[in-house]
Every structure is written in C-alpha cells, then in structure tokens.
PDB file of C-alpha atoms in Angstrom:
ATOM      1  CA  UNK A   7      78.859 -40.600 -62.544  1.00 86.00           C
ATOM      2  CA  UNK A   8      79.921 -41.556 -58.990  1.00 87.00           C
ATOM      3  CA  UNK A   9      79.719 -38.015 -57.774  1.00 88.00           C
ATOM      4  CA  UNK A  10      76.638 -37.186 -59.290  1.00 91.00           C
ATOM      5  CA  UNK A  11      74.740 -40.633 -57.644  1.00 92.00           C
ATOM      6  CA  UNK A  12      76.800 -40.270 -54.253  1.00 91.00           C
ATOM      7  CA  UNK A  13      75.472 -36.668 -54.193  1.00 91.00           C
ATOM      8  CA  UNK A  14      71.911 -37.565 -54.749  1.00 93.00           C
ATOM      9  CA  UNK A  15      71.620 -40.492 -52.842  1.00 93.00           C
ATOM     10  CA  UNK A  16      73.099 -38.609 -49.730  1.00 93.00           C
ATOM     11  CA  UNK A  17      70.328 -35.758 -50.812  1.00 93.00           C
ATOM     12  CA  UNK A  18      67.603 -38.254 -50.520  1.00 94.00           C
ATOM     13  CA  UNK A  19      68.475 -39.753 -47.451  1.00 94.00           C
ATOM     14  CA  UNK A  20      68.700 -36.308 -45.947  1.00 94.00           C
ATOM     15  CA  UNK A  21      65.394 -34.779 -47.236  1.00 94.00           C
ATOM     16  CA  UNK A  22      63.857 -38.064 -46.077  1.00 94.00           C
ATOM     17  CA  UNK A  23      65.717 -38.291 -42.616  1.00 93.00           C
ATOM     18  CA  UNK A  24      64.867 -34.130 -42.478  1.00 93.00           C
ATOM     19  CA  UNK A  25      61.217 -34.554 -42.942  1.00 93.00           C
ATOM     20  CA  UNK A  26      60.542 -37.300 -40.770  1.00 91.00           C
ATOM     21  CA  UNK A  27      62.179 -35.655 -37.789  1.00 90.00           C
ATOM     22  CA  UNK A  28      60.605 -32.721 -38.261  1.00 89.00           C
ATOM     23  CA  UNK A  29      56.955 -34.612 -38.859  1.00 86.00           C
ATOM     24  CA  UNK A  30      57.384 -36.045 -35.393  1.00 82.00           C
ATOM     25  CA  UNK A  31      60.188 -33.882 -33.437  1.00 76.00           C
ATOM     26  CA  UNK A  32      58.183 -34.675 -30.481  1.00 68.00           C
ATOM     27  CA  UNK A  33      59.762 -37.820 -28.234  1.00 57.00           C
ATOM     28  CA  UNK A  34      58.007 -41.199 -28.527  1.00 57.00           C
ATOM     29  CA  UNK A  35      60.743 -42.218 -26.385  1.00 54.00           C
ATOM     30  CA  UNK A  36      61.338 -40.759 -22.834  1.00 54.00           C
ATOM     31  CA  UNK A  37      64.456 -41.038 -20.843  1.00 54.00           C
ATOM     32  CA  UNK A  38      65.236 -39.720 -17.340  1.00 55.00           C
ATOM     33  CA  UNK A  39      67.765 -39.774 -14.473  1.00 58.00           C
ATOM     34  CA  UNK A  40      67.023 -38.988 -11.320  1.00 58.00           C
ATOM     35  CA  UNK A  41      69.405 -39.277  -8.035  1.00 61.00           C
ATOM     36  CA  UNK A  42      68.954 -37.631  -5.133  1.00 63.00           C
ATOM     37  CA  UNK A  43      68.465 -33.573  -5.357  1.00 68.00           C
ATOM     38  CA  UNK A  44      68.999 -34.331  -9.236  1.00 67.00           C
ATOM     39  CA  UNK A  45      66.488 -35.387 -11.827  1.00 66.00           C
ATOM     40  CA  UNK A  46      67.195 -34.582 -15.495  1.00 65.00           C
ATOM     41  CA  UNK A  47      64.461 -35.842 -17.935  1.00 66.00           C
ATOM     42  CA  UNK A  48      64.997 -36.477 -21.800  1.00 64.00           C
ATOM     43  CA  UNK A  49      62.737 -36.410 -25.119  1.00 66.00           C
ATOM     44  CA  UNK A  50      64.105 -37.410 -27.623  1.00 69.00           C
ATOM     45  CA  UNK A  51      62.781 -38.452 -30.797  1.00 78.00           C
ATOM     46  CA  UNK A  52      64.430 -41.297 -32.563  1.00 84.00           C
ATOM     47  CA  UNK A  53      63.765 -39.508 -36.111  1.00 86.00           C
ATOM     48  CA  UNK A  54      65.842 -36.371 -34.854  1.00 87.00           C
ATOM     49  CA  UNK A  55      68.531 -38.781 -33.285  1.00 87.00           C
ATOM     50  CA  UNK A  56      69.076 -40.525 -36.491  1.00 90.00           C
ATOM     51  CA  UNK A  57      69.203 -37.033 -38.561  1.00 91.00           C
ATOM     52  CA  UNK A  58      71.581 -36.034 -36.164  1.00 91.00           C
ATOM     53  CA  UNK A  59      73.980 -38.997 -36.304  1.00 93.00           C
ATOM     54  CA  UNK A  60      73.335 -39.234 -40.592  1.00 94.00           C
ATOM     55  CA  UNK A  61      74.513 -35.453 -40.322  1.00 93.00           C
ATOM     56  CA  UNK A  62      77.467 -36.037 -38.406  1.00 93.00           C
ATOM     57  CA  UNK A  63      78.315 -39.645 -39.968  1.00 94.00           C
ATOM     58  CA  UNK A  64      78.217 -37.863 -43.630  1.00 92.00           C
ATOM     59  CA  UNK A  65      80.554 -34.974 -43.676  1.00 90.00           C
ATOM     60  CA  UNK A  66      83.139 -37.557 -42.978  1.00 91.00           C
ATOM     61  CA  UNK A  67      81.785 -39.930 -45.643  1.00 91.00           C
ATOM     62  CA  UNK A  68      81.591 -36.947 -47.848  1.00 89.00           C
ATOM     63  CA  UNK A  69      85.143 -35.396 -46.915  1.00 88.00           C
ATOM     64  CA  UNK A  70      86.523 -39.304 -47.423  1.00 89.00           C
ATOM     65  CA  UNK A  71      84.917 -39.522 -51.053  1.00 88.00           C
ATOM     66  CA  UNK A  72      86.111 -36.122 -52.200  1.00 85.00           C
ATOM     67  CA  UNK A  73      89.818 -36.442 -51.259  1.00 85.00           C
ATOM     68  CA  UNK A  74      89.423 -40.153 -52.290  1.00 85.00           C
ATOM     69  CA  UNK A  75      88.578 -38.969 -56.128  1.00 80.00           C
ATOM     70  CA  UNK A  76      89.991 -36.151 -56.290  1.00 76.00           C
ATOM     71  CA  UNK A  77      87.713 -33.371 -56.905  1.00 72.00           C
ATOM     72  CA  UNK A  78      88.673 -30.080 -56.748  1.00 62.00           C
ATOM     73  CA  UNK A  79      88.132 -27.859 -53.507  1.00 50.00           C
ATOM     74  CA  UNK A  80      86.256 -25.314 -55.553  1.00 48.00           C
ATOM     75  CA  UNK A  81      84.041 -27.979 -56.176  1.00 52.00           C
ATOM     76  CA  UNK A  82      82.929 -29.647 -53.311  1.00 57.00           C
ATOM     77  CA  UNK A  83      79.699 -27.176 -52.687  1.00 72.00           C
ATOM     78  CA  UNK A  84      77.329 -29.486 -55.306  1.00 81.00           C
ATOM     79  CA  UNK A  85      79.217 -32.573 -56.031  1.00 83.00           C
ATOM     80  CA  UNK A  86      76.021 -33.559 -58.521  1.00 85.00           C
ATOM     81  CA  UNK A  87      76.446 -30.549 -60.891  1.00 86.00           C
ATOM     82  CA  UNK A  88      80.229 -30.142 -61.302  1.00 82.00           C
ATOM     83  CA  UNK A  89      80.940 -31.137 -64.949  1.00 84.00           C
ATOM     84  CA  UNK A  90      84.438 -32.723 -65.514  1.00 85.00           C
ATOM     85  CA  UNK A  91      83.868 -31.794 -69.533  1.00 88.00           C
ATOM     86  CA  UNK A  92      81.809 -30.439 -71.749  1.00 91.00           C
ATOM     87  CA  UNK A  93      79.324 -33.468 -72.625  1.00 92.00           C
ATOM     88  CA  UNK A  94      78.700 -33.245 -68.837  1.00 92.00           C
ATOM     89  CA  UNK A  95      78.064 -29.757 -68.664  1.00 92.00           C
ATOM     90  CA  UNK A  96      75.156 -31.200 -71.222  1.00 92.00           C
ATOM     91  CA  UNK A  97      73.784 -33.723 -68.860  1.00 92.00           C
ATOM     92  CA  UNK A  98      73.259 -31.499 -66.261  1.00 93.00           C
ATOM     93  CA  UNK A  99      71.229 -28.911 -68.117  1.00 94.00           C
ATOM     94  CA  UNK A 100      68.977 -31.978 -69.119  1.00 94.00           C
ATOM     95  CA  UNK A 101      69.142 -33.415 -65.955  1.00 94.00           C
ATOM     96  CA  UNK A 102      68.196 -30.025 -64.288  1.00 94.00           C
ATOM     97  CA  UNK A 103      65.151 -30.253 -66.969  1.00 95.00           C
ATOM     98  CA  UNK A 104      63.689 -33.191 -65.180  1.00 95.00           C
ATOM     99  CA  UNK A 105      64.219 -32.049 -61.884  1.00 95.00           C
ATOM    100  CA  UNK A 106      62.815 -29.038 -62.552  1.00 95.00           C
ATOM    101  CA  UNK A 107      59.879 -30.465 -63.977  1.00 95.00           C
ATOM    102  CA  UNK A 108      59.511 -33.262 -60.769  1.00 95.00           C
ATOM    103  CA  UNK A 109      59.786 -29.649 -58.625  1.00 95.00           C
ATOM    104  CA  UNK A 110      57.153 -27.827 -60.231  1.00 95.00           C
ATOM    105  CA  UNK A 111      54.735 -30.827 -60.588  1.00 95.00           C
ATOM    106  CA  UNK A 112      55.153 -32.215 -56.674  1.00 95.00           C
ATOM    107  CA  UNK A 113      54.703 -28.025 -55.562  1.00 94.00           C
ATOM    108  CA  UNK A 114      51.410 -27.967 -57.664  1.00 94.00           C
ATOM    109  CA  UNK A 115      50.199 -31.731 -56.733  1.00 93.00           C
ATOM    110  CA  UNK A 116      51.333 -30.495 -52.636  1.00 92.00           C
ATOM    111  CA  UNK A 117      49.209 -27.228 -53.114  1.00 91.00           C
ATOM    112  CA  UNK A 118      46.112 -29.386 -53.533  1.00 91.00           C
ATOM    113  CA  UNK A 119      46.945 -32.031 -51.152  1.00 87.00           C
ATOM    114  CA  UNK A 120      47.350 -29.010 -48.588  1.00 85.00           C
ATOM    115  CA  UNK A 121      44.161 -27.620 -49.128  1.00 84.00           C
ATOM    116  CA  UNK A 122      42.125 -30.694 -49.455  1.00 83.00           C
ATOM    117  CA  UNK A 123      44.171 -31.631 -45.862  1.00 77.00           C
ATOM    118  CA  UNK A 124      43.247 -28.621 -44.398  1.00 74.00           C
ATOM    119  CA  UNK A 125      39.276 -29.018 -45.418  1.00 75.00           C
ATOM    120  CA  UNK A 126      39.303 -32.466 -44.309  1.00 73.00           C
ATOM    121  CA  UNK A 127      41.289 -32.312 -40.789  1.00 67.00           C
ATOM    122  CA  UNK A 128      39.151 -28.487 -40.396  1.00 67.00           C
ATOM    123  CA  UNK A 129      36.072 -30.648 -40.951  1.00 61.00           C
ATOM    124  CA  UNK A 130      36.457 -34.095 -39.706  1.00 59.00           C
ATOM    125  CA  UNK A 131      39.275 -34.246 -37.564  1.00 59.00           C
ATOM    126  CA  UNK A 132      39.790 -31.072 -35.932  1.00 61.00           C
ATOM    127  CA  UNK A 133      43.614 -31.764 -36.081  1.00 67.00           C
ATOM    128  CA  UNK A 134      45.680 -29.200 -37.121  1.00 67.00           C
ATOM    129  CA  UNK A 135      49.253 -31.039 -36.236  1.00 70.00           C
ATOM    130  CA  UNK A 136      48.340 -33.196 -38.736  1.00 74.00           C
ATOM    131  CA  UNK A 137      48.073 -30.465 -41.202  1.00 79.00           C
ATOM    132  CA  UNK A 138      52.011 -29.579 -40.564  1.00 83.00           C
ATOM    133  CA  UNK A 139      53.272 -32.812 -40.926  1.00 84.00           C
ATOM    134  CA  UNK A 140      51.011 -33.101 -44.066  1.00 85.00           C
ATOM    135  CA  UNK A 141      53.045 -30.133 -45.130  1.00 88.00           C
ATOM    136  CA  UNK A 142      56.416 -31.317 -43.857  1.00 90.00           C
ATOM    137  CA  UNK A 143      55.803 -34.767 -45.819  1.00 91.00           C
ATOM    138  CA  UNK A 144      55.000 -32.661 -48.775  1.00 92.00           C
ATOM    139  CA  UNK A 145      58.235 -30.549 -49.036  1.00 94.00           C
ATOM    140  CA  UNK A 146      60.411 -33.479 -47.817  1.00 94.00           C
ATOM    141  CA  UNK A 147      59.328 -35.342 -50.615  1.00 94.00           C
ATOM    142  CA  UNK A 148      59.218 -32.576 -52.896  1.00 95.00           C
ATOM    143  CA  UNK A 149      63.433 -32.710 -52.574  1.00 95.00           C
ATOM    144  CA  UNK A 150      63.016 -36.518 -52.454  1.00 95.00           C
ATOM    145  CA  UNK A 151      61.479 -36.435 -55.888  1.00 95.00           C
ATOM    146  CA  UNK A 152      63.454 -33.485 -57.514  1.00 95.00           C
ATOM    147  CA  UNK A 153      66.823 -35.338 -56.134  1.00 95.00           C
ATOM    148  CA  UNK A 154      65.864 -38.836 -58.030  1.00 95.00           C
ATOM    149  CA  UNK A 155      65.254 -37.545 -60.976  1.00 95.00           C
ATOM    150  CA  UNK A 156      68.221 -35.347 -61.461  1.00 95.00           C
ATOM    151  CA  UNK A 157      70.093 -38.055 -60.807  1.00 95.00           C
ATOM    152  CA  UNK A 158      68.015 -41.313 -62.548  1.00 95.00           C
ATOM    153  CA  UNK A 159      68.443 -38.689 -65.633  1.00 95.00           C
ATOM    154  CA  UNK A 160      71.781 -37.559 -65.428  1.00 94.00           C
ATOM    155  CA  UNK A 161      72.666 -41.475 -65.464  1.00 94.00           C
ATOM    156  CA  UNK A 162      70.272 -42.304 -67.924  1.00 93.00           C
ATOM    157  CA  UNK A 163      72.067 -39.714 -70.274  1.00 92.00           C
ATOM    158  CA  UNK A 164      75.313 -40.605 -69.123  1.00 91.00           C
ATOM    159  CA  UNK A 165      74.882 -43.834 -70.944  1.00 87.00           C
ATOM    160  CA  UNK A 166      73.932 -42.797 -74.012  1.00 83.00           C
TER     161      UNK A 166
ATOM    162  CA  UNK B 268      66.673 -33.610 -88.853  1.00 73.00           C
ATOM    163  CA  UNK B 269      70.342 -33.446 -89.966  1.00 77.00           C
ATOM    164  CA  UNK B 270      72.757 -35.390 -88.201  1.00 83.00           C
ATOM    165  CA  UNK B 271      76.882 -35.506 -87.728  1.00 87.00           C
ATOM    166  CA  UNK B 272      79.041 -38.410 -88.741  1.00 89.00           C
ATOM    167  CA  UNK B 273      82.752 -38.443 -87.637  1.00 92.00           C
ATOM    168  CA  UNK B 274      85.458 -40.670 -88.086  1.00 93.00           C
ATOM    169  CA  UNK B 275      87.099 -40.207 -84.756  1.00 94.00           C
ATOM    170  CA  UNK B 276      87.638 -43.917 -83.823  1.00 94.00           C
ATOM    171  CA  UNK B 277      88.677 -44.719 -87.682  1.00 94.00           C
ATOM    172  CA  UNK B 278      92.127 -41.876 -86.996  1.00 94.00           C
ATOM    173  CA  UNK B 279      91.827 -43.243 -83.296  1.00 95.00           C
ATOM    174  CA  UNK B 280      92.728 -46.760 -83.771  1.00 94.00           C
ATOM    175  CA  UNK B 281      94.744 -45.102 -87.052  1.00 93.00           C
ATOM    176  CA  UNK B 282      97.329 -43.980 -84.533  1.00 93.00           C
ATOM    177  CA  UNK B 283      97.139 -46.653 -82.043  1.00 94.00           C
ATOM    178  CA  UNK B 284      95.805 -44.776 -79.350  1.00 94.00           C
ATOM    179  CA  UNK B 285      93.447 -46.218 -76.700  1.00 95.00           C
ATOM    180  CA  UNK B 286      89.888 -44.625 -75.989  1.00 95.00           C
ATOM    181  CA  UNK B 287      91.591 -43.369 -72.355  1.00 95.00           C
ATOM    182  CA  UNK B 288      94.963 -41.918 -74.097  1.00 95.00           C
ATOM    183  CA  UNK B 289      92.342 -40.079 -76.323  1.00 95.00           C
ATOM    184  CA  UNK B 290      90.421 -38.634 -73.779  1.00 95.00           C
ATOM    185  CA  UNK B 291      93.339 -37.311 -71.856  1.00 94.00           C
ATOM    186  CA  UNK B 292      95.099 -35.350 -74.908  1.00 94.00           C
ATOM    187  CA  UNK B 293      91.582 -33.616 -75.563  1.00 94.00           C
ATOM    188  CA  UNK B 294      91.529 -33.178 -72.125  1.00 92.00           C
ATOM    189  CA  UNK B 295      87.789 -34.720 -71.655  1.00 93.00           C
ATOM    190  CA  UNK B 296      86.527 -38.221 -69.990  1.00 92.00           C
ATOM    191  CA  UNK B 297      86.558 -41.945 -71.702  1.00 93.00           C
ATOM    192  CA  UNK B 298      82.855 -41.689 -71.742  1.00 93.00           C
ATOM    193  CA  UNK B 299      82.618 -38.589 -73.760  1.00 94.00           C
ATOM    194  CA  UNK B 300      85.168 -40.256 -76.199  1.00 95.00           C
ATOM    195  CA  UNK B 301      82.885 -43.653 -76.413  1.00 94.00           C
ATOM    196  CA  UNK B 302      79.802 -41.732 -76.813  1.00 94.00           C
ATOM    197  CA  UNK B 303      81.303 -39.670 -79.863  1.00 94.00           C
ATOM    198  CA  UNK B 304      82.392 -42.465 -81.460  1.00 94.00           C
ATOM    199  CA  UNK B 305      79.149 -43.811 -80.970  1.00 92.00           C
ATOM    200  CA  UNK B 306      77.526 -41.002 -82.653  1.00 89.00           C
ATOM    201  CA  UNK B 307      75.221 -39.925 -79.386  1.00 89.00           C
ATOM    202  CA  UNK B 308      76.844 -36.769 -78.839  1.00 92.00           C
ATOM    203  CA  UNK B 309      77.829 -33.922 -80.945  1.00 91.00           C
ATOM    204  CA  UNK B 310      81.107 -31.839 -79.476  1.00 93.00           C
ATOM    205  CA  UNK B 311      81.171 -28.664 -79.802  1.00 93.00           C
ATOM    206  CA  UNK B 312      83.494 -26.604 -82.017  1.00 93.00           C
ATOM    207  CA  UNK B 313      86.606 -26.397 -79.532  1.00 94.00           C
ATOM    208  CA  UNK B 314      86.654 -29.670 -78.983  1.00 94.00           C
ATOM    209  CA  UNK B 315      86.362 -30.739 -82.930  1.00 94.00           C
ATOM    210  CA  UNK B 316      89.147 -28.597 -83.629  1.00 95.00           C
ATOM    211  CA  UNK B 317      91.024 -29.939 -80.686  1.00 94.00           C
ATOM    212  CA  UNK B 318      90.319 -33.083 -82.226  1.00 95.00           C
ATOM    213  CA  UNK B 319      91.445 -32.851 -85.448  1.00 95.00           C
ATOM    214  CA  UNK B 320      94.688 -30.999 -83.745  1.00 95.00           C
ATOM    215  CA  UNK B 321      96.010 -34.209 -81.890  1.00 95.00           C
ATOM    216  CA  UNK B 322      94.920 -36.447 -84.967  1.00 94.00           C
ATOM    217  CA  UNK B 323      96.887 -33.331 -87.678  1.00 94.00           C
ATOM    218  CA  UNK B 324      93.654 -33.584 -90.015  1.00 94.00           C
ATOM    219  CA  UNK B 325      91.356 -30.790 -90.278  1.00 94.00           C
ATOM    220  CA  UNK B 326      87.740 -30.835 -88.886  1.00 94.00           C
ATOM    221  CA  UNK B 327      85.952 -31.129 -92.109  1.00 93.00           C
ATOM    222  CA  UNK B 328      88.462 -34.444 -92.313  1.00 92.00           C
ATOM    223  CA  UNK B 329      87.021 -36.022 -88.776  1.00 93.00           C
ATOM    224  CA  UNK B 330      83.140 -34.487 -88.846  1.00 93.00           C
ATOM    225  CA  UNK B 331      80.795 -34.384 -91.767  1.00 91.00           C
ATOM    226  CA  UNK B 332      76.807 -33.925 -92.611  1.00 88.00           C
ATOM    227  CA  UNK B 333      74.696 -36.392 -93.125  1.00 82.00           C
ATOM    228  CA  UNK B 334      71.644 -34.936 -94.165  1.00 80.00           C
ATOM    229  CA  UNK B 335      68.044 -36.276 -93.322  1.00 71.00           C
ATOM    230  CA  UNK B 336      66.167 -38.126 -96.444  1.00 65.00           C
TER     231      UNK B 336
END
C-alpha cells in the first residue's frame, strides 16, 4: 500500500504544482543585475520555481523509496499499479474503475465549464488569458481528481 | 449470490504456521492471507491449489460452497 499512496500523492502534488505554473508562468516577481556595461534581468515565477525544485527534489525521493523497499527495476515506471500478487492485481482493476470514472466525469463537467468560460469572459470580460488558465485549472485538476481516487480506492479495497 | 467458505486459518494455525510464514510459501502478501481468512477475497484457482499443496489436503478440503438462501 505504501507504493501505491507514495505514487499518488507525488502525482497530486505534481499535477497541482504543473497547473499552477503553467496558469501563471508569467513572473510576479522580477529580479535584475545590472553593473556597469552588464544588466541581466529575471522573471521568474514562483509557481514554475517550485515545480522545478519539486521535480528535481523527487526523483531522489523517488530513487531513495524504491531501492529502500525493494521494488523491482522493471517496475519503477508506475509504482501505483505494480501488483506484488494476485489480490492486488484485483485492486487495481477496481481502483482503475474509479479513476476512470473521476476522468470521464471531470472531462465532461470541464467541457461545460470551458464553454460557459468562454461565453462569459467573450461577453463580459473580454479576457481571453483567463480562458487558458480556466483550461489549465481544468486538466490539472482533472489528474488531481483521477490520482485521489485511484488511490483513496485502491486503499479502501486494500482493507477489506 | 453464492459465496466461498474456506478453512485456511483452521489448517493454518493446524500446522503452526504464522499468517507471514503462510504468505511467503504461497508466495503472496500477509494481507492477501488475512483477507482470505476473512472471507473478503476469493483466490483464484492457482493459488487454491497452491494452497491446499503446502497444507497436503486437496482444494475441495480448504474451499467449499455456501449457497445463497
């Protein structure tokens, strides 16, 4: 069970980390150094400096917890749908149910949101940024949402 | 619906062995072991026979039918 929550929770922080950076890539912090004959100016948004550093700060958690418990080198690619036996073969296909499910629903539920966004910011707002980081949000937690409940149901089955 | 009753802790504790020492000789996890017992999950046919290998009954010995009134 370790694997499987490890896995998702790193998902989630991802997809989350992902989406926000790329709803506001643009800096809300500036930086510059200047001396003389030499001026070098930096945007940098704090969202994309903290996907960044989660990126980097990860694959060494990650590689740490796989050689930690073991797992097989084969297996590293999806830590959250290797099956050590047969009953956990199981609670991945049901767990894949759910998730599937969250997917299709959030996909549907986004498609509407998108539109009505569109018609609204077209209408009222004239803003069509906020139309891509309507659809950023959407996908972003799309994942979110599939991620949580593979994993809240793999564990709830687990227990059984 | 029809359901499965075994008596794999009953030949389990039989023998002396722990839910762990189990679970490694059939080659699956503790959990899978505690939830059989439990009668939550139904193996599939390799594993019964495995099963009733490492306990030297037969299957129909450790799994039977219980049919729904």
């Amino acid at each position: 069970m370790r694997k499987v929550v490890f896995e998702c929770v790193g998902n989630a922080l991802l997809f989350s980390l992902m989406g926000l950076a790329f709803m506001f890539p643009f800096s809300r912090y500036e930086g510059s150094v200047s001396a003389s004959g030499f001026s070098f100016d930096v945007h940098l948004s704090p969202f994309m400096v903290a996907l960044l550093a989660f990126l980097a700060l990860y694959a060494v958690v990650r590689h740490a917890f796989v050689k930690r418990n073991g797992l097989r080198a084969h297996s590293t690619g999806n830590l959250e749908l290797v099956a050590d036996d047969e009953r956990e073969l199981q609670l991945s296909g049901r767990a894949l149910k759910s998730a599937y499910r969250v997917l299709m629903t959030c996909l549907i539920v986004g498609l509407g949101v998108l539109a009505g966004a569109q018609f609204l910011f077209s209408a009222f707002l004239s803003d069509p940024v906020a139309v891509y980081r309507t659809a950023v949000g959407i996908i972003a937690a799309t994942l979110v949402a599939s991620s949580v409940s593979y994993c809240a149901r793999w564990c709830l089955e687990f227990g059984k | 619906m029809d359901t499965i009753r075994n008596r794999v802790r009953e030949f389990r504790e039989g023998r002396g062995l722990s839910q762990s020492a189990l679970a490694e000789l059939a080659g699956v996890t503790r959990q899978t072991v505690i939830s059989l017992e439990k009668g939550s999950y139904v193996p599939s046919l390799l594993f019964a026979m495995n099963l009733a290998e490492i306990f030297g009954v037969t299957v129909e010995d450790l799994f039977s039918k219980e049919e729904a009134s």
